[in-house]
Coordinates of C-alpha atoms in Angstrom, one line a residue:
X1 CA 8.3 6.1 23.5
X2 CA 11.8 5.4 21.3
X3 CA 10.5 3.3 18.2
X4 CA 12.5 2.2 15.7
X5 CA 10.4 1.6 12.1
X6 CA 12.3 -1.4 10.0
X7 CA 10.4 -0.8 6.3
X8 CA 11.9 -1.7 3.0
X9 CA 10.1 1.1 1.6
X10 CA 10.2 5.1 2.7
X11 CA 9.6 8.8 1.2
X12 CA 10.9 9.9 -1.5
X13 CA 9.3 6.9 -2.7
X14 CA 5.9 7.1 -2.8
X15 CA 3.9 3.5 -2.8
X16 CA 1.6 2.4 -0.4
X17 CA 3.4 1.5 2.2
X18 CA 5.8 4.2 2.1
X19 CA 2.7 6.8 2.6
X20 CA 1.2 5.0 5.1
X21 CA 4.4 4.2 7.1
X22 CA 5.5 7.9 6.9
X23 CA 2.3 9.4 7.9
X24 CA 2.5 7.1 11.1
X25 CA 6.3 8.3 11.8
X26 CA 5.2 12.1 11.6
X27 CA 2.4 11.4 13.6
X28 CA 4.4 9.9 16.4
X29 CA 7.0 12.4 16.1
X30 CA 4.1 15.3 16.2
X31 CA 3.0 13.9 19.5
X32 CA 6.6 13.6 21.2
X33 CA 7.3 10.2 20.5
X34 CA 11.2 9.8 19.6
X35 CA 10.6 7.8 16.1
X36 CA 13.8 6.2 13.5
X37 CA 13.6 4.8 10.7
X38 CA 15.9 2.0 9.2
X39 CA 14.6 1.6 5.2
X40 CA 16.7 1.2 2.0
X41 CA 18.0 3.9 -0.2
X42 CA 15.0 5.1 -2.4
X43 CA 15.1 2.8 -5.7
X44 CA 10.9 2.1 -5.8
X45 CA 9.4 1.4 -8.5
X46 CA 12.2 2.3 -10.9
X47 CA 14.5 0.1 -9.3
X48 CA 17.1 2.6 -9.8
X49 CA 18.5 4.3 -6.9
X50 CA 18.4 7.7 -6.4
X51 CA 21.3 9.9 -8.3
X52 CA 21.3 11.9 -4.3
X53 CA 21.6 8.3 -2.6
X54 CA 24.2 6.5 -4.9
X55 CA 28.3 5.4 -3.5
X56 CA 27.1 5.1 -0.2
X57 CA 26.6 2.2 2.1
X58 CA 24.3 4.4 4.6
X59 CA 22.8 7.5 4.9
X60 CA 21.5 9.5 8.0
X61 CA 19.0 12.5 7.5
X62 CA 16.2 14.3 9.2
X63 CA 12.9 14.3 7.8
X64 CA 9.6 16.1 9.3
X65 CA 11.2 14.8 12.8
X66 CA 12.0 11.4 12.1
X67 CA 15.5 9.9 12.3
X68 CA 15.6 8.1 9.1
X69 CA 18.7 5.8 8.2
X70 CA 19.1 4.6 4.7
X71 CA 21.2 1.5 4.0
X72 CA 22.5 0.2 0.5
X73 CA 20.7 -2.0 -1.6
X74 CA 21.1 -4.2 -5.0
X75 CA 18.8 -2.4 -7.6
X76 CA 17.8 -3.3 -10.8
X77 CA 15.2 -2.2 -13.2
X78 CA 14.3 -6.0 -14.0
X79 CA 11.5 -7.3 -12.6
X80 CA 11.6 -10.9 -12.4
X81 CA 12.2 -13.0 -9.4
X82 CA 16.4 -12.9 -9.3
X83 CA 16.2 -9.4 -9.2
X84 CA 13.6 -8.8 -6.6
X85 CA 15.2 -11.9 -4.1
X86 CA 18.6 -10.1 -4.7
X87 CA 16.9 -6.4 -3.9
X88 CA 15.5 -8.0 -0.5
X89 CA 18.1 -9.7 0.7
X90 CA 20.8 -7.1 0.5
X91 CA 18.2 -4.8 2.5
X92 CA 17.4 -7.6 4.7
X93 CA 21.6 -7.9 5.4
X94 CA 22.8 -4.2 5.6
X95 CA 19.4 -3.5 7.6
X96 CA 20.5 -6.5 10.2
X97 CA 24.3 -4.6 10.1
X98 CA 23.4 -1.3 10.3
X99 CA 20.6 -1.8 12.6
X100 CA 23.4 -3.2 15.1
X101 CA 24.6 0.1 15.9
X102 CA 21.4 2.1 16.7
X103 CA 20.3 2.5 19.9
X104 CA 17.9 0.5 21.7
X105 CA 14.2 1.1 21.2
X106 CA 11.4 0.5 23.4
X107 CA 9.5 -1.1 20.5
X108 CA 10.8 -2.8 17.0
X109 CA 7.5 -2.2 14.3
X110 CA 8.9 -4.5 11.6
X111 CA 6.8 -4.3 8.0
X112 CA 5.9 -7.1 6.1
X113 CA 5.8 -6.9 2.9
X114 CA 8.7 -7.9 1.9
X115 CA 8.4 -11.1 4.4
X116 CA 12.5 -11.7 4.6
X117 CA 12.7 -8.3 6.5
X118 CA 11.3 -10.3 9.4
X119 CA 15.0 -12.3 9.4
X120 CA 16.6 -8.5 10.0
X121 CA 14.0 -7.7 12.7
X122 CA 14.8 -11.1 14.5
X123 CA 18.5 -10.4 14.2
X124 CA 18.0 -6.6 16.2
X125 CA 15.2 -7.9 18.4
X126 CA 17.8 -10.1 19.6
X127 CA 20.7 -6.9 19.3
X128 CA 18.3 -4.8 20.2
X129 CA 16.6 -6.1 23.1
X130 CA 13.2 -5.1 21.8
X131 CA 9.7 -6.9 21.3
X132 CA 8.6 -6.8 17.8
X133 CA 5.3 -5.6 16.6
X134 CA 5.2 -7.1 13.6
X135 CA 2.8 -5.2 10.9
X136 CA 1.3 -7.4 8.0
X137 CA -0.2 -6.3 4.7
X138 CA 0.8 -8.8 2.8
X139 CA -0.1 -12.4 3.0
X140 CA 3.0 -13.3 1.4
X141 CA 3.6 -16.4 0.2
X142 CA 0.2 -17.0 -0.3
X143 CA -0.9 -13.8 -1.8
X144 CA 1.5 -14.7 -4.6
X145 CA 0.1 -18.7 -4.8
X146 CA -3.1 -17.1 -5.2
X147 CA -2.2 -14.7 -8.0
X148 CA 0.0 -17.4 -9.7
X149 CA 3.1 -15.7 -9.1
X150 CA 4.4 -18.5 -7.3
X151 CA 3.7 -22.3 -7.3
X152 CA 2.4 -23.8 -4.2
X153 CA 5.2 -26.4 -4.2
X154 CA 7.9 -24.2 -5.5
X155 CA 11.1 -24.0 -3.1
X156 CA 10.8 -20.4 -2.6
X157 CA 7.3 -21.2 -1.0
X158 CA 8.9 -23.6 1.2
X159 CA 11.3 -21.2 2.5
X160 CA 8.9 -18.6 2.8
X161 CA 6.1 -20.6 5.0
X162 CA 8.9 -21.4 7.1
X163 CA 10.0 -18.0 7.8
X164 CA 6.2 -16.9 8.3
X165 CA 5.9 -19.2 10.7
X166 CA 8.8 -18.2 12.7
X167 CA 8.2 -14.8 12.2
X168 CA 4.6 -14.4 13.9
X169 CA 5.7 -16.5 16.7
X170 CA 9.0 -14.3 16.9
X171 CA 6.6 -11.4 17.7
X172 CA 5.4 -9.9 20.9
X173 CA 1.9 -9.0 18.7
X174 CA 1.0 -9.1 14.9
X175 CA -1.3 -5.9 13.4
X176 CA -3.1 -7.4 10.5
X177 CA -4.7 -4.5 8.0
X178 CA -7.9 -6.2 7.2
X179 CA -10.1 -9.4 8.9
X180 CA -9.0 -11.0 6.4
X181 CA -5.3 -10.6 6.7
X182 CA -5.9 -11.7 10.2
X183 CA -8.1 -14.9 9.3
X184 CA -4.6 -15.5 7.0
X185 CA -2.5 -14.8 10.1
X186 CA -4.7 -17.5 12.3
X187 CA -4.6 -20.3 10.0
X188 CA -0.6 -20.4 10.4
X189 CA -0.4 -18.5 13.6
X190 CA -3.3 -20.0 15.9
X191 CA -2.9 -17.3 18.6
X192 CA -6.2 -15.0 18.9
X193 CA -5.1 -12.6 21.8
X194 CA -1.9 -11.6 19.8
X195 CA -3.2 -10.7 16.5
X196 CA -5.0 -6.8 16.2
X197 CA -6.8 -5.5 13.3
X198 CA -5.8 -2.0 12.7
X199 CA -7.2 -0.5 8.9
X200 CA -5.3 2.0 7.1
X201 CA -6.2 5.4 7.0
X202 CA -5.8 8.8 5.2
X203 CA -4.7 12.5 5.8
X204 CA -8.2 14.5 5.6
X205 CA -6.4 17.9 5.6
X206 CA -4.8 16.6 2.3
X207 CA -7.3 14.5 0.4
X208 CA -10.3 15.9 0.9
X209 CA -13.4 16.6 -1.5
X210 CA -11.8 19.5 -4.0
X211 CA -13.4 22.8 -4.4
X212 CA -15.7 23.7 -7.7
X213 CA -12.1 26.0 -8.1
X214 CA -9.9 23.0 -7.2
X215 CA -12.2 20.6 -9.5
X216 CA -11.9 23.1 -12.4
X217 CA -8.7 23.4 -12.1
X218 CA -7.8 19.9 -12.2
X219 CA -9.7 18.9 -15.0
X220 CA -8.2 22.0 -17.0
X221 CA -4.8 20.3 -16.3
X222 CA -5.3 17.0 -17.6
X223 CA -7.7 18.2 -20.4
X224 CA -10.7 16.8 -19.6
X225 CA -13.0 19.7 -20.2
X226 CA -17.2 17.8 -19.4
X227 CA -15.7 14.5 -20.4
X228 CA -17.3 11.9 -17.7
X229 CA -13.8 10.5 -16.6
X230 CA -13.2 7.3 -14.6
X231 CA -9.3 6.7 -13.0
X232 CA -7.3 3.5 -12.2
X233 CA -4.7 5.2 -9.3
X234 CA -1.7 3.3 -7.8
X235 CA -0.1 0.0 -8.4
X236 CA -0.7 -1.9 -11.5
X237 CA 0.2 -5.4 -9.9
X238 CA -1.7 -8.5 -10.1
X239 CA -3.9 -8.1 -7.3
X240 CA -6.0 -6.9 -10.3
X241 CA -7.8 -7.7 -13.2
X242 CA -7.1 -4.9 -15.7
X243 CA -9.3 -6.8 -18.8
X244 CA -12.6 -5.7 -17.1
X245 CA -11.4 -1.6 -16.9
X246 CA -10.4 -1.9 -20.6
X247 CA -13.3 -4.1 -21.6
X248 CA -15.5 -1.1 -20.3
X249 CA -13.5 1.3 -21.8
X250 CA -14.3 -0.5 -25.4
X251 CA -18.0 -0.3 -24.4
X252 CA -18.4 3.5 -23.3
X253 CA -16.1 5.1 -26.0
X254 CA -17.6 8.0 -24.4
X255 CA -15.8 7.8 -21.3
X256 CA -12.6 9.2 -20.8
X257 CA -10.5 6.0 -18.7
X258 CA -7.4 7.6 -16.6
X259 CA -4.2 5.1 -15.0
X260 CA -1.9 6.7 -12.7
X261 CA 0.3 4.9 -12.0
X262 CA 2.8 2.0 -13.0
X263 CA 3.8 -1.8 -12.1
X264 CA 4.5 -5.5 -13.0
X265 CA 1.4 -5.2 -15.0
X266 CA 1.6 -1.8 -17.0
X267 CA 3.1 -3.7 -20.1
X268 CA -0.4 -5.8 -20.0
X269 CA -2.6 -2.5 -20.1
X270 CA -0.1 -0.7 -23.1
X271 CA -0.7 -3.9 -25.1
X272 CA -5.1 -4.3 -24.2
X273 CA -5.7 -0.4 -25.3
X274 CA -3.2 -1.4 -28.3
X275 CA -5.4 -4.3 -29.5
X276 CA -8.3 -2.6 -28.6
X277 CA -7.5 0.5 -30.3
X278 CA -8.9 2.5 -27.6
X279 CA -8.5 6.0 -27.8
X280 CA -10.1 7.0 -24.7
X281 CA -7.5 5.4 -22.6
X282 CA -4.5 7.4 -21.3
X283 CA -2.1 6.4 -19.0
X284 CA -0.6 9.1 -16.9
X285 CA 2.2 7.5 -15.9
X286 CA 3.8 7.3 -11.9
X287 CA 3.1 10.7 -10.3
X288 CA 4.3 12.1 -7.0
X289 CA 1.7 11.2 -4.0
X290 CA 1.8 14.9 -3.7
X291 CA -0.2 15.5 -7.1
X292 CA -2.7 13.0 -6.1
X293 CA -5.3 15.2 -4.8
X294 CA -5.2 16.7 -8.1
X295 CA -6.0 13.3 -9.5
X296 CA -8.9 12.6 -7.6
X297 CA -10.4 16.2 -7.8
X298 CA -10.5 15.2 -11.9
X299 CA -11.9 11.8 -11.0
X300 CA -15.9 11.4 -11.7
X301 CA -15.7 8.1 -10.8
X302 CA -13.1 5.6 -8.7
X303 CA -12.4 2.2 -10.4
X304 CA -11.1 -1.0 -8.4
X305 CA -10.9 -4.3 -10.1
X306 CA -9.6 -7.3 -8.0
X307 CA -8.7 -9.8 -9.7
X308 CA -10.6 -13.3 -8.4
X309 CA -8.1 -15.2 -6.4
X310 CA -8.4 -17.0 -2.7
X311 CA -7.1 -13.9 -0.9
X312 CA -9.1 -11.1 -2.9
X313 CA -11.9 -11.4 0.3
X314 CA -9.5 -9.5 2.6
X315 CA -8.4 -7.2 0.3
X316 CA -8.6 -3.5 0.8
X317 CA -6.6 -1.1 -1.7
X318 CA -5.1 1.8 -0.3
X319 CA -6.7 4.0 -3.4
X320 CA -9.9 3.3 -1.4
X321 CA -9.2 4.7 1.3
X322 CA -8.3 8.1 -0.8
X323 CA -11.2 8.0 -3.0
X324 CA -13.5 8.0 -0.2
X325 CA -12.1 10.8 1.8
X326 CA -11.6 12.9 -2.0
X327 CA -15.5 12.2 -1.9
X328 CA -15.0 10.2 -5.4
X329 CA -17.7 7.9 -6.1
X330 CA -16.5 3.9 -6.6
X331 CA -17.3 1.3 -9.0
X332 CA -15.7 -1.8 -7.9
X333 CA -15.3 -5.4 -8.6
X334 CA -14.5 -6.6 -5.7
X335 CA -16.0 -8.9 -2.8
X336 CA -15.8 -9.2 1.0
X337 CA -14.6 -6.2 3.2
X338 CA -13.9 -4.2 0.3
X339 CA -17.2 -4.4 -0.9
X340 CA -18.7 -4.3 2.6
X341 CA -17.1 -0.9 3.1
X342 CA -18.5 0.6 0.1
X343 CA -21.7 -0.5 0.4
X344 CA -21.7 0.7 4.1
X345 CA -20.7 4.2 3.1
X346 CA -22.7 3.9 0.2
X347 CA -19.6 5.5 -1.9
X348 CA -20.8 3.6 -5.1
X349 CA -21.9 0.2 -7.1
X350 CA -20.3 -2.8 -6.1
X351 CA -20.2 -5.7 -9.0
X352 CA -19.1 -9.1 -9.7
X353 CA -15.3 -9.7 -10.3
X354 CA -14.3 -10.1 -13.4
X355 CA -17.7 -9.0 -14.9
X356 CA -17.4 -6.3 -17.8
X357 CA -20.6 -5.6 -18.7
X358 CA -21.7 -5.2 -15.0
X359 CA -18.7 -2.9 -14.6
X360 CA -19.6 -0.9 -17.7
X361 CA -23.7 -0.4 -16.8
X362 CA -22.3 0.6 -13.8
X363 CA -20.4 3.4 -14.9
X364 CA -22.7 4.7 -17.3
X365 CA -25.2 4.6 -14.8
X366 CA -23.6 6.9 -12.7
X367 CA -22.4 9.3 -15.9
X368 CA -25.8 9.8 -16.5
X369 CA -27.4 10.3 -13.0
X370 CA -25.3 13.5 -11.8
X371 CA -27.8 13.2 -9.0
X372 CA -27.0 10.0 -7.8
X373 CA -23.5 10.5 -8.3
X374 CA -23.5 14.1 -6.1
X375 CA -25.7 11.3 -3.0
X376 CA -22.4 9.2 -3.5
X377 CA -20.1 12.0 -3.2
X378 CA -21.2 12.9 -0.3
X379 CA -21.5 10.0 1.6
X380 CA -18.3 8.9 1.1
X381 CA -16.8 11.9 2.1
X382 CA -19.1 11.7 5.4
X383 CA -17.4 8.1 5.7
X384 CA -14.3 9.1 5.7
X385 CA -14.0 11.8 8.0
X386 CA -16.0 9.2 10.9
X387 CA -14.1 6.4 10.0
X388 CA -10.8 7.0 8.5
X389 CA -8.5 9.9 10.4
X390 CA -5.0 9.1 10.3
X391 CA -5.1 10.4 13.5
X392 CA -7.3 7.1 15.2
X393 CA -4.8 5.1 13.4
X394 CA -2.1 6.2 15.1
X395 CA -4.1 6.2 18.6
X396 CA -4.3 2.3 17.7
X397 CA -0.7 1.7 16.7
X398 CA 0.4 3.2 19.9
X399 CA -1.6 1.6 22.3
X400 CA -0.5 -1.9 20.6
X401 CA 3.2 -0.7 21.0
X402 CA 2.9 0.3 24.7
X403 CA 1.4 -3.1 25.6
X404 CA 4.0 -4.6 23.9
X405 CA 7.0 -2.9 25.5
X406 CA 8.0 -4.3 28.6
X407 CA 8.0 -1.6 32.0
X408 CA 6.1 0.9 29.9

């Protein structure tokens, strides 16, 4: 098949949905598939483009045999709501421009998050000729309502429903990344037959559990020496509630507490371990997804705290996903699928949200079971490699695309 990827967001950077969408793109290209990519010039999360990418209105390069075409974008390192509407639509315009002039695909997989992408994807479906599988892992507007980021009545809301609207009818089938998502997608879309589930996944040849070597060697690096040690990985966005991790923290001084990462909400954290006077928080700052697996082969234990909003059900982090297949035990706030995965790969203790004492006991239950915690290890491990392989996600992806293309 000829498949053309429309994604805000693309290696070099390294967030969430740049690993994911990348490690589908090498995966279709490994199998013969011929696979482009139309994304923005790398500016995530710095919001400063990339010395290598600047003075150019597009860019064409080769990477692990995918055609990927980069187009200019407004970038700022401000992150209020001007700066982010301006960053999406100038990708959303130069996207819809240089799209034009690429050939036709057989299928148009259009990401949403951001949402206005979809306008650009409607624009070359049209050029294009091409149906659009349209991939969702954001329920934007309403994950934004429901973190208060938004206001329900706000005219950027309005727009936005509007455009969601149009965009899941404008599309030959919707992938949603949880039940959830897709219970979201069917409230505003009522259309069963046209909305799929597909999970994310994880490269097992690259996050895998570490070696006593590997595990040594990590914890050398980051100084850890026997010190039980919890991490916080990847985005530090309000989708979470960092007060219970720091509360812990204050509670098992013991405990060494690990954030890699950074976000809207990495401001918040540097001002909690201030007023806490924590010293056994340290913040490693936004590392390369290729020194993850380090990371995790430090970890003891995995934290996840969702914050307790109307759309925290259907939530399932991406760092899940990695600590299980790293074999890194979790201790997790969280409700619905999220906590029905953990607890069905018994990979840890599931709490209530925003409970810190519950989160705490939970923790220093498993610091001081080594035997319980090597059961955990295990099993999530085990988990992983039934349930998670990139490589089934990819099987899935494709067979939605060739029922969507037309004479395939």
């Amino acid at each position: 098949m000829n498949i053309l990827f429309l994604t805000q967001y693309y290696p070099p950077e390294f967030g969430a949905a740049a690993i994911r969408l990348s490690r589908l793109a090498r995966s279709l290209a490994a199998d013969g598939h011929r696979v482009t990519v139309l994304t923005s010039m790398p500016n995530y999360p710095e919001g400063v483009i990339r010395p290598e990418y600047r003075r150019a209105l597009w860019t064409h390069e080769r990477m692990d045999g995918v055609n990927v075409h980069r187009v200019w974008v407004y970038a700022s390192p401000a992150k209020g709501a001007r700066s982010r509407l301006m960053n999406q639509f100038s990708f959303l315009l130069m996207a819809a421009l240089r799209g034009s002039f690429l050939p036709q695909p057989d299928v148009l997989f259009v990401e949403s998050h951001p949402l206005f992408v979809t306008l650009a994807g409607g624009w070359l479906k049209r050029r294009l000729r091409a149906p659009i599988v349209l991939n969702v892992s954001d329920l934007w507007p309403e994950s934004a309502i429901a973190t208060g980021m938004l206001s329900r009545d706000s005219l950027i809301v309005k727009v936005a429903e509007q455009v969601e609207r149009w965009a899941y009818a404008d599309a030959a089938h919707i992938i949603a990344m949880s039940e959830g998502w897709r219970n979201g997608i069917l409230k505003v879309y009522p259309h069963p037959e046209r909305v799929s589930v597909i999970r994310n996944g994880v490269n097992l040849a690259d996050f895998r559990p570490p070696t006593p070597e590997e595990r040594a060697a990590a914890r050398a690096k980051f100084d850890l020496n026997d010190t039980f040690t919890a991490i916080h990985a990847g985005n530090m966005s309000l989708t979470y509630d960092f007060d219970v991790i720091l509360e812990a923290a204050a509670r098992l001084p013991k405990v060494r507490f690990l954030f890699a990462g950074g976000g809207s909400q990495l401001g918040k954290v540097e001002s909690g371990i201030a007023s806490r006077g924590l010293k056994n928080v340290h913040l490693l700052g936004v590392l390369p997804h290729e020194q993850m697996p380090s990371v995790w082969a430090a970890a003891d234990v995995s934290l996840v705290t969702l914050a307790n909003h109307s759309v925290a059900g259907g939530t399932l982090p991406a760092k899940m996903y990695e600590s299980l297949a790293t074999g890194t035990p979790l201790v997790a706030a969280i409700q619905g699928e999220g906590a029905a995965m953990i607890e069905a790969a018994s990979a840890g203790i599931v709490v209530p949200q925003g409970d810190a004492l519950a989160f705490a006991e939970a923790i220093q239950a498993l610091a001081g079971d080594p035997a319980r915690l090597a059961t955990h290890r295990a099993a999530a491990a085990a988990y992983a490699r039934q349930h998670l392989s990139a490589e089934s996600v990819t099987m899935r992806h494709l067979a939605v695309f060739e029922h969507a293309a037309p004479g395939l």
